[in-house]
């Protein structure tokens, strides 16, 4: 029920922003978060790259940063392994999506698999070696901003939920709150 409410509200926000209800492109990314003591050992892991014990949130957003699909796994599940189920869910829910941007963690055979299985183009947005300092990368910042929005919800600063499905529902509910506030603001005169 939360998912249906979330999806309808997202469509309303997209229409208000002058977009089609169904998106045609998305951005995929993952975030590792610490898990509370209440999270069972069977659904938590250790992300060695980020040195975080807990869970990993995998999301696909549209170009406005609105959530399209979410999956919560143990933190030791890699970025190349988890997207298969997430992209299946994305394709089932959003038939119009043809392009997904991703970071360098999604390189490998995943691009060919997406093309063959779902007719999706997985475009990798990589940093170049000559970047000596922080640079905002095209499209990837949208998913990072969505993670920042989620972290503003106190309940999501750490993963407290026993079941990963409950954690996914809390993420959706946080986005419902965010979209409701967005719709409640008066539109500025300069925006179309």
PDB file of N, CA and C in Angstrom, residues 144-192:
ATOM      1  N   UNK A 144      22.983  10.778  -5.379  1.00  0.00           N
ATOM      2  CA  UNK A 144      23.645  11.173  -4.132  1.00  0.00           C
ATOM      3  C   UNK A 144      22.777  12.158  -3.363  1.00  0.00           C
ATOM      4  N   UNK A 145      22.118  13.070  -4.076  1.00  0.00           N
ATOM      5  CA  UNK A 145      21.216  14.018  -3.419  1.00  0.00           C
ATOM      6  C   UNK A 145      20.039  13.267  -2.788  1.00  0.00           C
ATOM      7  N   UNK A 146      19.534  12.233  -3.469  1.00  0.00           N
ATOM      8  CA  UNK A 146      18.433  11.442  -2.908  1.00  0.00           C
ATOM      9  C   UNK A 146      18.874  10.757  -1.620  1.00  0.00           C
ATOM     10  N   UNK A 147      20.093  10.226  -1.596  1.00  0.00           N
ATOM     11  CA  UNK A 147      20.605   9.637  -0.354  1.00  0.00           C
ATOM     12  C   UNK A 147      20.687  10.690   0.752  1.00  0.00           C
ATOM     13  N   UNK A 148      21.084  11.911   0.408  1.00  0.00           N
ATOM     14  CA  UNK A 148      21.139  12.990   1.405  1.00  0.00           C
ATOM     15  C   UNK A 148      19.735  13.294   1.927  1.00  0.00           C
ATOM     16  N   UNK A 149      18.745  13.306   1.052  1.00  0.00           N
ATOM     17  CA  UNK A 149      17.362  13.514   1.492  1.00  0.00           C
ATOM     18  C   UNK A 149      16.950  12.413   2.468  1.00  0.00           C
ATOM     19  N   UNK A 150      17.298  11.169   2.133  1.00  0.00           N
ATOM     20  CA  UNK A 150      16.930  10.051   3.001  1.00  0.00           C
ATOM     21  C   UNK A 150      17.608  10.164   4.366  1.00  0.00           C
ATOM     22  N   UNK A 151      18.850  10.605   4.385  1.00  0.00           N
ATOM     23  CA  UNK A 151      19.577  10.705   5.648  1.00  0.00           C
ATOM     24  C   UNK A 151      19.027  11.813   6.543  1.00  0.00           C
ATOM     25  N   UNK A 152      18.237  12.731   5.985  1.00  0.00           N
ATOM     26  CA  UNK A 152      17.574  13.744   6.804  1.00  0.00           C
ATOM     27  C   UNK A 152      16.468  13.133   7.660  1.00  0.00           C
ATOM     28  N   UNK A 153      15.994  11.964   7.277  1.00  0.00           N
ATOM     29  CA  UNK A 153      15.013  11.254   8.094  1.00  0.00           C
ATOM     30  C   UNK A 153      15.767  10.553   9.217  1.00  0.00           C
ATOM     31  N   UNK A 154      15.454  10.909  10.431  1.00  0.00           N
ATOM     32  CA  UNK A 154      16.195  10.369  11.566  1.00  0.00           C
ATOM     33  C   UNK A 154      16.156   8.843  11.618  1.00  0.00           C
ATOM     34  N   UNK A 155      15.054   8.285  11.206  1.00  0.00           N
ATOM     35  CA  UNK A 155      14.895   6.832  11.240  1.00  0.00           C
ATOM     36  C   UNK A 155      15.840   6.142  10.256  1.00  0.00           C
ATOM     37  N   UNK A 156      16.310   6.870   9.234  1.00  0.00           N
ATOM     38  CA  UNK A 156      17.165   6.271   8.213  1.00  0.00           C
ATOM     39  C   UNK A 156      18.645   6.594   8.376  1.00  0.00           C
ATOM     40  N   UNK A 157      19.003   7.330   9.422  1.00  0.00           N
ATOM     41  CA  UNK A 157      20.413   7.632   9.651  1.00  0.00           C
ATOM     42  C   UNK A 157      21.202   6.353   9.936  1.00  0.00           C
ATOM     43  N   UNK A 158      20.494   5.348  10.420  1.00  0.00           N
ATOM     44  CA  UNK A 158      21.040   4.023  10.702  1.00  0.00           C
ATOM     45  C   UNK A 158      19.929   3.045  10.362  1.00  0.00           C
ATOM     46  N   UNK A 159      20.244   1.820  10.052  1.00  0.00           N
ATOM     47  CA  UNK A 159      19.197   0.848   9.741  1.00  0.00           C
ATOM     48  C   UNK A 159      18.785   0.139  11.024  1.00  0.00           C
ATOM     49  N   UNK A 160      17.539   0.360  11.428  1.00  0.00           N
ATOM     50  CA  UNK A 160      17.014  -0.213  12.666  1.00  0.00           C
ATOM     51  C   UNK A 160      16.079  -1.391  12.433  1.00  0.00           C
ATOM     52  N   UNK A 161      15.672  -1.601  11.197  1.00  0.00           N
ATOM     53  CA  UNK A 161      14.607  -2.551  10.910  1.00  0.00           C
ATOM     54  C   UNK A 161      15.104  -3.993  10.928  1.00  0.00           C
ATOM     55  N   UNK A 162      14.264  -4.907  11.399  1.00  0.00           N
ATOM     56  CA  UNK A 162      14.622  -6.319  11.453  1.00  0.00           C
ATOM     57  C   UNK A 162      14.594  -6.926  10.056  1.00  0.00           C
ATOM     58  N   UNK A 163      13.572  -6.605   9.283  1.00  0.00           N
ATOM     59  CA  UNK A 163      13.435  -7.144   7.926  1.00  0.00           C
ATOM     60  C   UNK A 163      13.872  -6.125   6.885  1.00  0.00           C
ATOM     61  N   UNK A 164      14.599  -6.553   5.858  1.00  0.00           N
ATOM     62  CA  UNK A 164      14.958  -5.631   4.781  1.00  0.00           C
ATOM     63  C   UNK A 164      13.726  -5.016   4.093  1.00  0.00           C
ATOM     64  N   UNK A 165      12.635  -5.770   3.981  1.00  0.00           N
ATOM     65  CA  UNK A 165      11.414  -5.243   3.356  1.00  0.00           C
ATOM     66  C   UNK A 165      10.838  -4.083   4.164  1.00  0.00           C
ATOM     67  N   UNK A 166      10.939  -4.151   5.474  1.00  0.00           N
ATOM     68  CA  UNK A 166      10.478  -3.049   6.325  1.00  0.00           C
ATOM     69  C   UNK A 166      11.358  -1.825   6.111  1.00  0.00           C
ATOM     70  N   UNK A 167      12.637  -2.049   5.966  1.00  0.00           N
ATOM     71  CA  UNK A 167      13.568  -0.958   5.694  1.00  0.00           C
ATOM     72  C   UNK A 167      13.232  -0.276   4.359  1.00  0.00           C
ATOM     73  N   UNK A 168      12.892  -1.067   3.347  1.00  0.00           N
ATOM     74  CA  UNK A 168      12.491  -0.512   2.049  1.00  0.00           C
ATOM     75  C   UNK A 168      11.221   0.325   2.190  1.00  0.00           C
ATOM     76  N   UNK A 169      10.273  -0.137   3.008  1.00  0.00           N
ATOM     77  CA  UNK A 169       9.027   0.611   3.218  1.00  0.00           C
ATOM     78  C   UNK A 169       9.296   1.939   3.927  1.00  0.00           C
ATOM     79  N   UNK A 170      10.222   1.944   4.888  1.00  0.00           N
ATOM     80  CA  UNK A 170      10.563   3.184   5.593  1.00  0.00           C
ATOM     81  C   UNK A 170      11.221   4.165   4.623  1.00  0.00           C
ATOM     82  N   UNK A 171      12.019   3.677   3.710  1.00  0.00           N
ATOM     83  CA  UNK A 171      12.641   4.543   2.699  1.00  0.00           C
ATOM     84  C   UNK A 171      11.562   5.158   1.818  1.00  0.00           C
ATOM     85  N   UNK A 172      10.611   4.347   1.378  1.00  0.00           N
ATOM     86  CA  UNK A 172       9.511   4.882   0.569  1.00  0.00           C
ATOM     87  C   UNK A 172       8.707   5.920   1.343  1.00  0.00           C
ATOM     88  N   UNK A 173       8.450   5.631   2.604  1.00  0.00           N
ATOM     89  CA  UNK A 173       7.674   6.566   3.416  1.00  0.00           C
ATOM     90  C   UNK A 173       8.421   7.891   3.583  1.00  0.00           C
ATOM     91  N   UNK A 174       9.722   7.839   3.738  1.00  0.00           N
ATOM     92  CA  UNK A 174      10.521   9.059   3.822  1.00  0.00           C
ATOM     93  C   UNK A 174      10.396   9.875   2.540  1.00  0.00           C
ATOM     94  N   UNK A 175      10.391   9.192   1.408  1.00  0.00           N
ATOM     95  CA  UNK A 175      10.232   9.903   0.129  1.00  0.00           C
ATOM     96  C   UNK A 175       8.811  10.459  -0.024  1.00  0.00           C
ATOM     97  N   UNK A 176       7.812   9.766   0.522  1.00  0.00           N
ATOM     98  CA  UNK A 176       6.440  10.292   0.505  1.00  0.00           C
ATOM     99  C   UNK A 176       6.393  11.616   1.263  1.00  0.00           C
ATOM    100  N   UNK A 177       7.029  11.655   2.425  1.00  0.00           N
ATOM    101  CA  UNK A 177       7.075  12.888   3.210  1.00  0.00           C
ATOM    102  C   UNK A 177       7.757  13.994   2.424  1.00  0.00           C
ATOM    103  N   UNK A 178       8.865  13.667   1.789  1.00  0.00           N
ATOM    104  CA  UNK A 178       9.614  14.656   1.011  1.00  0.00           C
ATOM    105  C   UNK A 178       8.781  15.195  -0.164  1.00  0.00           C
ATOM    106  N   UNK A 179       8.110  14.293  -0.882  1.00  0.00           N
ATOM    107  CA  UNK A 179       7.304  14.718  -2.024  1.00  0.00           C
ATOM    108  C   UNK A 179       6.081  15.519  -1.576  1.00  0.00           C
ATOM    109  N   UNK A 180       5.493  15.172  -0.434  1.00  0.00           N
ATOM    110  CA  UNK A 180       4.344  15.919   0.081  1.00  0.00           C
ATOM    111  C   UNK A 180       4.738  17.355   0.394  1.00  0.00           C
ATOM    112  N   UNK A 181       5.895  17.529   1.004  1.00  0.00           N
ATOM    113  CA  UNK A 181       6.397  18.887   1.269  1.00  0.00           C
ATOM    114  C   UNK A 181       6.640  19.642  -0.029  1.00  0.00           C
ATOM    115  N   UNK A 182       7.171  18.948  -1.013  1.00  0.00           N
ATOM    116  CA  UNK A 182       7.449  19.578  -2.307  1.00  0.00           C
ATOM    117  C   UNK A 182       6.157  20.054  -2.967  1.00  0.00           C
ATOM    118  N   UNK A 183       5.108  19.239  -2.882  1.00  0.00           N
ATOM    119  CA  UNK A 183       3.821  19.620  -3.458  1.00  0.00           C
ATOM    120  C   UNK A 183       3.144  20.713  -2.641  1.00  0.00           C
ATOM    121  N   UNK A 184       3.426  20.788  -1.351  1.00  0.00           N
ATOM    122  CA  UNK A 184       2.809  21.781  -0.487  1.00  0.00           C
ATOM    123  C   UNK A 184       3.381  23.171  -0.648  1.00  0.00           C
ATOM    124  N   UNK A 185       4.583  23.264  -1.195  1.00  0.00           N
ATOM    125  CA  UNK A 185       5.196  24.589  -1.405  1.00  0.00           C
ATOM    126  C   UNK A 185       4.515  25.288  -2.572  1.00  0.00           C
ATOM    127  N   UNK A 186       4.338  26.606  -2.450  1.00  0.00           N
ATOM    128  CA  UNK A 186       3.802  27.326  -3.617  1.00  0.00           C
ATOM    129  C   UNK A 186       4.835  27.356  -4.728  1.00  0.00           C
ATOM    130  N   UNK A 187       4.369  27.288  -5.956  1.00  0.00           N
ATOM    131  CA  UNK A 187       5.288  27.290  -7.098  1.00  0.00           C
ATOM    132  C   UNK A 187       5.870  28.672  -7.268  1.00  0.00           C
ATOM    133  N   UNK A 188       7.157  28.750  -7.531  1.00  0.00           N
ATOM    134  CA  UNK A 188       7.802  30.058  -7.755  1.00  0.00           C
ATOM    135  C   UNK A 188       7.478  30.532  -9.161  1.00  0.00           C
ATOM    136  N   UNK A 189       7.494  31.828  -9.363  1.00  0.00           N
ATOM    137  CA  UNK A 189       7.086  32.417 -10.648  1.00  0.00           C
ATOM    138  C   UNK A 189       8.048  32.070 -11.765  1.00  0.00           C
ATOM    139  N   UNK A 190       9.316  31.865 -11.463  1.00  0.00           N
ATOM    140  CA  UNK A 190      10.314  31.608 -12.508  1.00  0.00           C
ATOM    141  C   UNK A 190      10.325  30.189 -13.040  1.00  0.00           C
ATOM    142  N   UNK A 191       9.699  29.263 -12.331  1.00  0.00           N
ATOM    143  CA  UNK A 191       9.734  27.848 -12.749  1.00  0.00           C
ATOM    144  C   UNK A 191       8.551  27.536 -13.627  1.00  0.00           C
ATOM    145  N   UNK A 192       8.743  26.619 -14.557  1.00  0.00           N
ATOM    146  CA  UNK A 192       7.667  26.237 -15.481  1.00  0.00           C
ATOM    147  C   UNK A 192       7.154  24.884 -15.155  1.00  0.00           C
TER     148      UNK A 192
END
